[in-house]
Each structure stands twice: as structure tokens, then as C-alpha cells.
mmCIF file with all atom_site columns, N, CA and C in Angstrom:
data_model
loop_
_atom_site.group_PDB
_atom_site.id
_atom_site.type_symbol
_atom_site.label_atom_id
_atom_site.label_alt_id
_atom_site.label_comp_id
_atom_site.label_asym_id
_atom_site.label_entity_id
_atom_site.label_seq_id
_atom_site.pdbx_PDB_ins_code
_atom_site.Cartn_x
_atom_site.Cartn_y
_atom_site.Cartn_z
_atom_site.occupancy
_atom_site.B_iso_or_equiv
_atom_site.pdbx_formal_charge
_atom_site.auth_seq_id
_atom_site.auth_comp_id
_atom_site.auth_asym_id
_atom_site.auth_atom_id
_atom_site.pdbx_PDB_model_num
ATOM 1   N N  . LEU A 1 1  ? -39.382 6.322   47.157 1.00 0.00 ? 23 LEU A N  1
ATOM 2   C CA . LEU A 1 1  ? -40.579 5.583   47.027 1.00 0.00 ? 23 LEU A CA 1
ATOM 3   C C  . LEU A 1 1  ? -40.262 4.060   46.761 1.00 0.00 ? 23 LEU A C  1
ATOM 4   N N  . GLN A 1 2  ? -39.205 3.818   46.027 1.00 0.00 ? 24 GLN A N  1
ATOM 5   C CA . GLN A 1 2  ? -38.784 2.450   45.706 1.00 0.00 ? 24 GLN A CA 1
ATOM 6   C C  . GLN A 1 2  ? -38.416 1.730   47.025 1.00 0.00 ? 24 GLN A C  1
ATOM 7   N N  . LYS A 1 3  ? -37.675 2.465   47.981 1.00 0.00 ? 25 LYS A N  1
ATOM 8   C CA . LYS A 1 3  ? -37.320 1.791   49.230 1.00 0.00 ? 25 LYS A CA 1
ATOM 9   C C  . LYS A 1 3  ? -38.598 1.494   50.038 1.00 0.00 ? 25 LYS A C  1
ATOM 10  N N  . MET A 1 4  ? -39.518 2.327   50.054 1.00 0.00 ? 26 MET A N  1
ATOM 11  C CA . MET A 1 4  ? -40.808 2.110   50.809 1.00 0.00 ? 26 MET A CA 1
ATOM 12  C C  . MET A 1 4  ? -41.562 1.042   50.144 1.00 0.00 ? 26 MET A C  1
ATOM 13  N N  . GLY A 1 5  ? -41.537 0.884   48.799 1.00 0.00 ? 27 GLY A N  1
ATOM 14  C CA . GLY A 1 5  ? -42.147 -0.159  48.192 1.00 0.00 ? 27 GLY A CA 1
ATOM 15  C C  . GLY A 1 5  ? -41.531 -1.562  48.476 1.00 0.00 ? 27 GLY A C  1
ATOM 16  N N  . ALA A 1 6  ? -40.242 -1.586  48.626 1.00 0.00 ? 28 ALA A N  1
ATOM 17  C CA . ALA A 1 6  ? -39.526 -2.781  48.999 1.00 0.00 ? 28 ALA A CA 1
ATOM 18  C C  . ALA A 1 6  ? -39.817 -3.206  50.456 1.00 0.00 ? 28 ALA A C  1
ATOM 19  N N  . LEU A 1 7  ? -40.060 -2.229  51.312 1.00 0.00 ? 29 LEU A N  1
ATOM 20  C CA . LEU A 1 7  ? -40.332 -2.495  52.687 1.00 0.00 ? 29 LEU A CA 1
ATOM 21  C C  . LEU A 1 7  ? -41.860 -2.586  53.050 1.00 0.00 ? 29 LEU A C  1
ATOM 22  N N  . SER A 1 8  ? -42.736 -2.341  52.031 1.00 0.00 ? 30 SER A N  1
ATOM 23  C CA . SER A 1 8  ? -44.129 -2.263  52.268 1.00 0.00 ? 30 SER A CA 1
ATOM 24  C C  . SER A 1 8  ? -44.783 -3.466  52.929 1.00 0.00 ? 30 SER A C  1
ATOM 25  N N  . PHE A 1 9  ? -44.371 -4.605  52.586 1.00 0.00 ? 31 PHE A N  1
ATOM 26  C CA . PHE A 1 9  ? -44.962 -5.855  53.295 1.00 0.00 ? 31 PHE A CA 1
ATOM 27  C C  . PHE A 1 9  ? -44.610 -5.939  54.688 1.00 0.00 ? 31 PHE A C  1
ATOM 28  N N  . ALA A 1 10 ? -43.271 -5.710  55.010 1.00 0.00 ? 32 ALA A N  1
ATOM 29  C CA . ALA A 1 10 ? -42.853 -5.674  56.317 1.00 0.00 ? 32 ALA A CA 1
ATOM 30  C C  . ALA A 1 10 ? -43.507 -4.639  57.263 1.00 0.00 ? 32 ALA A C  1
ATOM 31  N N  . ILE A 1 11 ? -43.650 -3.352  56.619 1.00 0.00 ? 33 ILE A N  1
ATOM 32  C CA . ILE A 1 11 ? -44.405 -2.339  57.282 1.00 0.00 ? 33 ILE A CA 1
ATOM 33  C C  . ILE A 1 11 ? -45.857 -2.772  57.574 1.00 0.00 ? 33 ILE A C  1
ATOM 34  N N  . TYR A 1 12 ? -46.448 -3.240  56.626 1.00 0.00 ? 34 TYR A N  1
ATOM 35  C CA . TYR A 1 12 ? -47.874 -3.823  56.785 1.00 0.00 ? 34 TYR A CA 1
ATOM 36  C C  . TYR A 1 12 ? -47.935 -4.813  58.009 1.00 0.00 ? 34 TYR A C  1
ATOM 37  N N  . ILE A 1 13 ? -46.972 -5.767  57.962 1.00 0.00 ? 35 ILE A N  1
ATOM 38  C CA . ILE A 1 13 ? -47.025 -6.807  59.085 1.00 0.00 ? 35 ILE A CA 1
ATOM 39  C C  . ILE A 1 13 ? -46.708 -6.194  60.450 1.00 0.00 ? 35 ILE A C  1
ATOM 40  N N  . PHE A 1 14 ? -45.784 -5.269  60.542 1.00 0.00 ? 36 PHE A N  1
ATOM 41  C CA . PHE A 1 14 ? -45.256 -4.814  61.834 1.00 0.00 ? 36 PHE A CA 1
ATOM 42  C C  . PHE A 1 14 ? -46.030 -3.604  62.382 1.00 0.00 ? 36 PHE A C  1
ATOM 43  N N  . HIS A 1 15 ? -46.800 -2.886  61.555 1.00 0.00 ? 37 HIS A N  1
ATOM 44  C CA . HIS A 1 15 ? -47.286 -1.609  62.053 1.00 0.00 ? 37 HIS A CA 1
ATOM 45  C C  . HIS A 1 15 ? -48.340 -1.697  63.187 1.00 0.00 ? 37 HIS A C  1
ATOM 46  N N  . LEU A 1 16 ? -49.183 -2.667  63.155 1.00 0.00 ? 38 LEU A N  1
ATOM 47  C CA . LEU A 1 16 ? -50.212 -2.683  64.171 1.00 0.00 ? 38 LEU A CA 1
ATOM 48  C C  . LEU A 1 16 ? -49.722 -3.142  65.516 1.00 0.00 ? 38 LEU A C  1
ATOM 49  N N  . PRO A 1 17 ? -48.917 -4.190  65.625 1.00 0.00 ? 39 PRO A N  1
ATOM 50  C CA . PRO A 1 17 ? -48.344 -4.514  66.932 1.00 0.00 ? 39 PRO A CA 1
ATOM 51  C C  . PRO A 1 17 ? -47.411 -3.439  67.563 1.00 0.00 ? 39 PRO A C  1
ATOM 52  N N  . VAL A 1 18 ? -46.661 -2.811  66.620 1.00 0.00 ? 40 VAL A N  1
ATOM 53  C CA . VAL A 1 18 ? -45.737 -1.781  67.203 1.00 0.00 ? 40 VAL A CA 1
ATOM 54  C C  . VAL A 1 18 ? -46.517 -0.562  67.649 1.00 0.00 ? 40 VAL A C  1
ATOM 55  N N  . PHE A 1 19 ? -47.506 -0.067  66.897 1.00 0.00 ? 41 PHE A N  1
ATOM 56  C CA . PHE A 1 19 ? -48.356 0.971   67.272 1.00 0.00 ? 41 PHE A CA 1
ATOM 57  C C  . PHE A 1 19 ? -49.070 0.715   68.604 1.00 0.00 ? 41 PHE A C  1
ATOM 58  N N  . ALA A 1 20 ? -49.665 -0.497  68.767 1.00 0.00 ? 42 ALA A N  1
ATOM 59  C CA . ALA A 1 20 ? -50.339 -0.887  69.949 1.00 0.00 ? 42 ALA A CA 1
ATOM 60  C C  . ALA A 1 20 ? -49.420 -0.962  71.159 1.00 0.00 ? 42 ALA A C  1
ATOM 61  N N  . ALA A 1 21 ? -48.212 -1.442  70.975 1.00 0.00 ? 43 ALA A N  1
ATOM 62  C CA . ALA A 1 21 ? -47.281 -1.496  72.067 1.00 0.00 ? 43 ALA A CA 1
ATOM 63  C C  . ALA A 1 21 ? -46.798 -0.187  72.511 1.00 0.00 ? 43 ALA A C  1
ATOM 64  N N  . VAL A 1 22 ? -46.522 0.762   71.556 1.00 0.00 ? 44 VAL A N  1
ATOM 65  C CA . VAL A 1 22 ? -46.069 2.069   71.897 1.00 0.00 ? 44 VAL A CA 1
ATOM 66  C C  . VAL A 1 22 ? -47.150 2.842   72.468 1.00 0.00 ? 44 VAL A C  1
ATOM 67  N N  . HIS A 1 23 ? -48.411 2.750   72.048 1.00 0.00 ? 45 HIS A N  1
ATOM 68  C CA . HIS A 1 23 ? -49.518 3.459   72.504 1.00 0.00 ? 45 HIS A CA 1
ATOM 69  C C  . HIS A 1 23 ? -49.775 3.023   74.069 1.00 0.00 ? 45 HIS A C  1
ATOM 70  N N  . ASN A 1 24 ? -49.694 1.705   74.293 1.00 0.00 ? 46 ASN A N  1
ATOM 71  C CA . ASN A 1 24 ? -49.799 1.174   75.636 1.00 0.00 ? 46 ASN A CA 1
ATOM 72  C C  . ASN A 1 24 ? -48.774 1.709   76.628 1.00 0.00 ? 46 ASN A C  1
ATOM 73  N N  . VAL A 1 25 ? -47.604 1.907   76.079 1.00 0.00 ? 47 VAL A N  1
ATOM 74  C CA . VAL A 1 25 ? -46.497 2.399   76.987 1.00 0.00 ? 47 VAL A CA 1
ATOM 75  C C  . VAL A 1 25 ? -46.619 3.896   77.219 1.00 0.00 ? 47 VAL A C  1
ATOM 76  N N  . THR A 1 26 ? -46.839 4.664   76.051 1.00 0.00 ? 48 THR A N  1
ATOM 77  C CA . THR A 1 26 ? -46.873 6.111   76.282 1.00 0.00 ? 48 THR A CA 1
ATOM 78  C C  . THR A 1 26 ? -48.218 6.606   76.702 1.00 0.00 ? 48 THR A C  1
ATOM 79  N N  . GLY A 1 27 ? -49.318 6.057   76.275 1.00 0.00 ? 49 GLY A N  1
ATOM 80  C CA . GLY A 1 27 ? -50.730 6.497   76.663 1.00 0.00 ? 49 GLY A CA 1
ATOM 81  C C  . GLY A 1 27 ? -51.104 7.655   75.774 1.00 0.00 ? 49 GLY A C  1
ATOM 82  N N  . SER A 1 28 ? -50.285 8.116   74.836 1.00 0.00 ? 50 SER A N  1
ATOM 83  C CA . SER A 1 28 ? -50.627 9.216   73.964 1.00 0.00 ? 50 SER A CA 1
ATOM 84  C C  . SER A 1 28 ? -50.826 8.828   72.588 1.00 0.00 ? 50 SER A C  1
ATOM 85  N N  . ARG A 1 29 ? -51.858 9.107   71.981 1.00 0.00 ? 51 ARG A N  1
ATOM 86  C CA . ARG A 1 29 ? -52.109 8.645   70.620 1.00 0.00 ? 51 ARG A CA 1
ATOM 87  C C  . ARG A 1 29 ? -51.119 9.275   69.551 1.00 0.00 ? 51 ARG A C  1
ATOM 88  N N  . LEU A 1 30 ? -50.892 10.584  69.719 1.00 0.00 ? 52 LEU A N  1
ATOM 89  C CA . LEU A 1 30 ? -49.968 11.289  68.844 1.00 0.00 ? 52 LEU A CA 1
ATOM 90  C C  . LEU A 1 30 ? -48.533 10.786  68.967 1.00 0.00 ? 52 LEU A C  1
ATOM 91  N N  . LEU A 1 31 ? -48.021 10.678  70.215 1.00 0.00 ? 53 LEU A N  1
ATOM 92  C CA . LEU A 1 31 ? -46.798 10.236  70.548 1.00 0.00 ? 53 LEU A CA 1
ATOM 93  C C  . LEU A 1 31 ? -46.609 8.793   70.034 1.00 0.00 ? 53 LEU A C  1
ATOM 94  N N  . GLY A 1 32 ? -47.668 8.056   70.243 1.00 0.00 ? 54 GLY A N  1
ATOM 95  C CA . GLY A 1 32 ? -47.641 6.666   69.794 1.00 0.00 ? 54 GLY A CA 1
ATOM 96  C C  . GLY A 1 32 ? -47.446 6.490   68.324 1.00 0.00 ? 54 GLY A C  1
ATOM 97  N N  . CYS A 1 33 ? -48.145 7.392   67.595 1.00 0.00 ? 55 CYS A N  1
ATOM 98  C CA . CYS A 1 33 ? -48.040 7.392   66.078 1.00 0.00 ? 55 CYS A CA 1
ATOM 99  C C  . CYS A 1 33 ? -46.626 7.768   65.602 1.00 0.00 ? 55 CYS A C  1
ATOM 100 N N  . LEU A 1 34 ? -46.109 8.824   66.240 1.00 0.00 ? 56 LEU A N  1
ATOM 101 C CA . LEU A 1 34 ? -44.781 9.286   65.872 1.00 0.00 ? 56 LEU A CA 1
ATOM 102 C C  . LEU A 1 34 ? -43.695 8.234   66.181 1.00 0.00 ? 56 LEU A C  1
ATOM 103 N N  . ILE A 1 35 ? -43.668 7.739   67.416 1.00 0.00 ? 57 ILE A N  1
ATOM 104 C CA . ILE A 1 35 ? -42.648 6.791   67.770 1.00 0.00 ? 57 ILE A CA 1
ATOM 105 C C  . ILE A 1 35 ? -42.916 5.511   67.121 1.00 0.00 ? 57 ILE A C  1
ATOM 106 N N  . GLY A 1 36 ? -44.167 5.064   67.057 1.00 0.00 ? 58 GLY A N  1
ATOM 107 C CA . GLY A 1 36 ? -44.515 3.838   66.365 1.00 0.00 ? 58 GLY A CA 1
ATOM 108 C C  . GLY A 1 36 ? -44.162 3.793   64.886 1.00 0.00 ? 58 GLY A C  1
ATOM 109 N N  . GLY A 1 37 ? -44.408 4.997   64.230 1.00 0.00 ? 59 GLY A N  1
ATOM 110 C CA . GLY A 1 37 ? -44.027 5.046   62.848 1.00 0.00 ? 59 GLY A CA 1
ATOM 111 C C  . GLY A 1 37 ? -42.533 4.856   62.605 1.00 0.00 ? 59 GLY A C  1
ATOM 112 N N  . ALA A 1 38 ? -41.730 5.617   63.409 1.00 0.00 ? 60 ALA A N  1
ATOM 113 C CA . ALA A 1 38 ? -40.315 5.462   63.407 1.00 0.00 ? 60 ALA A CA 1
ATOM 114 C C  . ALA A 1 38 ? -39.834 4.073   63.636 1.00 0.00 ? 60 ALA A C  1
ATOM 115 N N  . ALA A 1 39 ? -40.373 3.505   64.753 1.00 0.00 ? 61 ALA A N  1
ATOM 116 C CA . ALA A 1 39 ? -39.979 2.107   65.135 1.00 0.00 ? 61 ALA A CA 1
ATOM 117 C C  . ALA A 1 39 ? -40.468 1.152   64.060 1.00 0.00 ? 61 ALA A C  1
ATOM 118 N N  . THR A 1 40 ? -41.557 1.303   63.452 1.00 0.00 ? 62 THR A N  1
ATOM 119 C CA . THR A 1 40 ? -41.997 0.444   62.369 1.00 0.00 ? 62 THR A CA 1
ATOM 120 C C  . THR A 1 40 ? -41.051 0.489   61.206 1.00 0.00 ? 62 THR A C  1
ATOM 121 N N  . LEU A 1 41 ? -40.652 1.585   60.778 1.00 0.00 ? 63 LEU A N  1
ATOM 122 C CA . LEU A 1 41 ? -39.763 1.730   59.682 1.00 0.00 ? 63 LEU A CA 1
ATOM 123 C C  . LEU A 1 41 ? -38.418 1.111   59.984 1.00 0.00 ? 63 LEU A C  1
ATOM 124 N N  . ALA A 1 42 ? -37.861 1.339   61.180 1.00 0.00 ? 64 ALA A N  1
ATOM 125 C CA . ALA A 1 42 ? -36.576 0.777   61.563 1.00 0.00 ? 64 ALA A CA 1
ATOM 126 C C  . ALA A 1 42 ? -36.671 -0.748  61.630 1.00 0.00 ? 64 ALA A C  1
ATOM 127 N N  . LEU A 1 43 ? -37.728 -1.267  62.144 1.00 0.00 ? 65 LEU A N  1
ATOM 128 C CA . LEU A 1 43 ? -37.922 -2.623  62.282 1.00 0.00 ? 65 LEU A CA 1
ATOM 129 C C  . LEU A 1 43 ? -38.110 -3.296  60.887 1.00 0.00 ? 65 LEU A C  1
ATOM 130 N N  . ALA A 1 44 ? -38.815 -2.623  59.900 1.00 0.00 ? 66 ALA A N  1
ATOM 131 C CA . ALA A 1 44 ? -38.966 -3.087  58.580 1.00 0.00 ? 66 ALA A CA 1
ATOM 132 C C  . ALA A 1 44 ? -37.619 -3.110  57.823 1.00 0.00 ? 66 ALA A C  1
ATOM 133 N N  . GLN A 1 45 ? -36.823 -2.074  58.098 1.00 0.00 ? 67 GLN A N  1
ATOM 134 C CA . GLN A 1 45 ? -35.517 -1.971  57.369 1.00 0.00 ? 67 GLN A CA 1
ATOM 135 C C  . GLN A 1 45 ? -34.651 -3.125  57.926 1.00 0.00 ? 67 GLN A C  1
ATOM 136 N N  . PHE A 1 46 ? -34.601 -3.300  59.263 1.00 0.00 ? 68 PHE A N  1
ATOM 137 C CA . PHE A 1 46 ? -33.851 -4.377  59.845 1.00 0.00 ? 68 PHE A CA 1
ATOM 138 C C  . PHE A 1 46 ? -34.245 -5.742  59.294 1.00 0.00 ? 68 PHE A C  1
ATOM 139 N N  . SER A 1 47 ? -35.571 -5.995  59.230 1.00 0.00 ? 69 SER A N  1
ATOM 140 C CA . SER A 1 47 ? -36.018 -7.313  58.732 1.00 0.00 ? 69 SER A CA 1
ATOM 141 C C  . SER A 1 47 ? -35.686 -7.455  57.253 1.00 0.00 ? 69 SER A C  1
ATOM 142 N N  . GLY A 1 48 ? -35.815 -6.400  56.427 1.00 0.00 ? 70 GLY A N  1
ATOM 143 C CA . GLY A 1 48 ? -35.445 -6.520  55.008 1.00 0.00 ? 70 GLY A CA 1
ATOM 144 C C  . GLY A 1 48 ? -33.994 -6.836  54.796 1.00 0.00 ? 70 GLY A C  1
ATOM 145 N N  . GLU A 1 49 ? -33.143 -6.177  55.556 1.00 0.00 ? 71 GLU A N  1
ATOM 146 C CA . GLU A 1 49 ? -31.691 -6.324  55.496 1.00 0.00 ? 71 GLU A CA 1
ATOM 147 C C  . GLU A 1 49 ? -31.200 -7.661  55.978 1.00 0.00 ? 71 GLU A C  1
ATOM 148 N N  . TYR A 1 50 ? -31.691 -8.148  57.092 1.00 0.00 ? 72 TYR A N  1
ATOM 149 C CA . TYR A 1 50 ? -30.995 -9.305  57.820 1.00 0.00 ? 72 TYR A CA 1
ATOM 150 C C  . TYR A 1 50 ? -31.904 -10.516 57.739 1.00 0.00 ? 72 TYR A C  1
ATOM 151 N N  . PHE A 1 51 ? -33.131 -10.451 57.243 1.00 0.00 ? 73 PHE A N  1
ATOM 152 C CA . PHE A 1 51 ? -34.014 -11.647 57.172 1.00 0.00 ? 73 PHE A CA 1
ATOM 153 C C  . PHE A 1 51 ? -34.415 -11.877 55.766 1.00 0.00 ? 73 PHE A C  1
ATOM 154 N N  . GLU A 1 52 ? -35.202 -10.942 55.174 1.00 0.00 ? 74 GLU A N  1
ATOM 155 C CA . GLU A 1 52 ? -35.780 -11.167 53.879 1.00 0.00 ? 74 GLU A CA 1
ATOM 156 C C  . GLU A 1 52 ? -34.813 -11.117 52.763 1.00 0.00 ? 74 GLU A C  1
ATOM 157 N N  . GLY A 1 53 ? -33.786 -10.227 52.872 1.00 0.00 ? 75 GLY A N  1
ATOM 158 C CA . GLY A 1 53 ? -32.780 -10.137 51.817 1.00 0.00 ? 75 GLY A CA 1
ATOM 159 C C  . GLY A 1 53 ? -31.958 -11.436 51.666 1.00 0.00 ? 75 GLY A C  1
ATOM 160 N N  . PRO A 1 54 ? -31.407 -11.936 52.711 1.00 0.00 ? 76 PRO A N  1
ATOM 161 C CA . PRO A 1 54 ? -30.539 -13.166 52.618 1.00 0.00 ? 76 PRO A CA 1
ATOM 162 C C  . PRO A 1 54 ? -31.525 -14.342 52.025 1.00 0.00 ? 76 PRO A C  1
ATOM 163 N N  . LEU A 1 55 ? -32.738 -14.399 52.481 1.00 0.00 ? 77 LEU A N  1
ATOM 164 C CA . LEU A 1 55 ? -33.612 -15.507 52.002 1.00 0.00 ? 77 LEU A CA 1
ATOM 165 C C  . LEU A 1 55 ? -33.822 -15.316 50.462 1.00 0.00 ? 77 LEU A C  1
ATOM 166 N N  . LEU A 1 56 ? -34.112 -14.080 50.024 1.00 0.00 ? 78 LEU A N  1
ATOM 167 C CA . LEU A 1 56 ? -34.332 -13.896 48.673 1.00 0.00 ? 78 LEU A CA 1
ATOM 168 C C  . LEU A 1 56 ? -33.085 -14.228 47.803 1.00 0.00 ? 78 LEU A C  1
ATOM 169 N N  . ARG A 1 57 ? -31.887 -13.747 48.287 1.00 0.00 ? 79 ARG A N  1
ATOM 170 C CA . ARG A 1 57 ? -30.657 -13.969 47.535 1.00 0.00 ? 79 ARG A CA 1
ATOM 171 C C  . ARG A 1 57 ? -30.408 -15.494 47.463 1.00 0.00 ? 79 ARG A C  1
ATOM 172 N N  . ARG A 1 58 ? -30.653 -16.163 48.545 1.00 0.00 ? 80 ARG A N  1
ATOM 173 C CA . ARG A 1 58 ? -30.403 -17.671 48.501 1.00 0.00 ? 80 ARG A CA 1
ATOM 174 C C  . ARG A 1 58 ? -31.393 -18.318 47.508 1.00 0.00 ? 80 ARG A C  1
ATOM 175 N N  . GLY A 1 59 ? -32.644 -17.831 47.514 1.00 0.00 ? 81 GLY A N  1
ATOM 176 C CA . GLY A 1 59 ? -33.586 -18.475 46.634 1.00 0.00 ? 81 GLY A CA 1
ATOM 177 C C  . GLY A 1 59 ? -33.257 -18.158 45.225 1.00 0.00 ? 81 GLY A C  1
ATOM 178 N N  . ARG A 1 60 ? -32.766 -16.983 44.856 1.00 0.00 ? 82 ARG A N  1
ATOM 179 C CA . ARG A 1 60 ? -32.385 -16.654 43.500 1.00 0.00 ? 82 ARG A CA 1
ATOM 180 C C  . ARG A 1 60 ? -31.182 -17.430 43.049 1.00 0.00 ? 82 ARG A C  1
ATOM 181 N N  . LYS A 1 61 ? -30.220 -17.730 43.954 1.00 0.00 ? 83 LYS A N  1
ATOM 182 C CA . LYS A 1 61 ? -29.068 -18.472 43.651 1.00 0.00 ? 83 LYS A CA 1
ATOM 183 C C  . LYS A 1 61 ? -29.373 -19.892 43.376 1.00 0.00 ? 83 LYS A C  1
ATOM 184 N N  . LYS A 1 62 ? -30.250 -20.481 44.262 1.00 0.00 ? 84 LYS A N  1
ATOM 185 C CA . LYS A 1 62 ? -30.489 -21.910 44.121 1.00 0.00 ? 84 LYS A CA 1
ATOM 186 C C  . LYS A 1 62 ? -31.551 -22.156 42.956 1.00 0.00 ? 84 LYS A C  1
ATOM 187 N N  . TYR A 1 63 ? -32.516 -21.376 42.762 1.00 0.00 ? 85 TYR A N  1
ATOM 188 C CA . TYR A 1 63 ? -33.518 -21.533 41.689 1.00 0.00 ? 85 TYR A CA 1
ATOM 189 C C  . TYR A 1 63 ? -33.416 -20.521 40.625 1.00 0.00 ? 85 TYR A C  1
ATOM 190 N N  . ARG A 1 64 ? -32.535 -20.728 39.605 1.00 0.00 ? 86 ARG A N  1
ATOM 191 C CA . ARG A 1 64 ? -32.461 -19.731 38.575 1.00 0.00 ? 86 ARG A CA 1
ATOM 192 C C  . ARG A 1 64 ? -33.478 -20.142 37.517 1.00 0.00 ? 86 ARG A C  1
ATOM 193 N N  . TYR A 1 65 ? -34.175 -19.049 37.052 1.00 0.00 ? 87 TYR A N  1
ATOM 194 C CA . TYR A 1 65 ? -35.224 -19.327 36.068 1.00 0.00 ? 87 TYR A CA 1
ATOM 195 C C  . TYR A 1 65 ? -34.818 -18.792 34.630 1.00 0.00 ? 87 TYR A C  1
ATOM 196 N N  . THR A 1 66 ? -33.564 -18.597 34.407 1.00 0.00 ? 88 THR A N  1
ATOM 197 C CA . THR A 1 66 ? -33.163 -18.017 33.073 1.00 0.00 ? 88 THR A CA 1
ATOM 198 C C  . THR A 1 66 ? -32.506 -19.117 32.359 1.00 0.00 ? 88 THR A C  1
#
């Protein structure tokens, strides 16, 4: 649950375009949900690891509040 919480914003941002794209390609609502859900989680994980994570670490290093 903690991992899903950390990825929740990226999931929220990516889910609709991914589901729409997969649904247009497959034409099946169920298949679109299954593949779109997996693709959304993978894309959110990738974004968190290679985009959001480095930006957050850089910000914490540059602006220390303690």
C-alpha cells in the first residue's frame, strides 16, 4: 500500500490516456482495462524511479529545512 501511495499521483495522471489508447487499439473494454492497468502501473513506476525520484532527491539536497 505504501508503494501504491507513492505512485498514486503518477497513476492518476497516466491512467486515462493509457486506458484510452489501449482501448482504441484492442477494441475490448475488459482487455483494455487489464492491459491498461498493467501499463499504467509500469509507467508510474518508471516515472517515479527515473523522473520524480531524482528531482525530489535533488530538491532535498539543495533545500534543507532542518
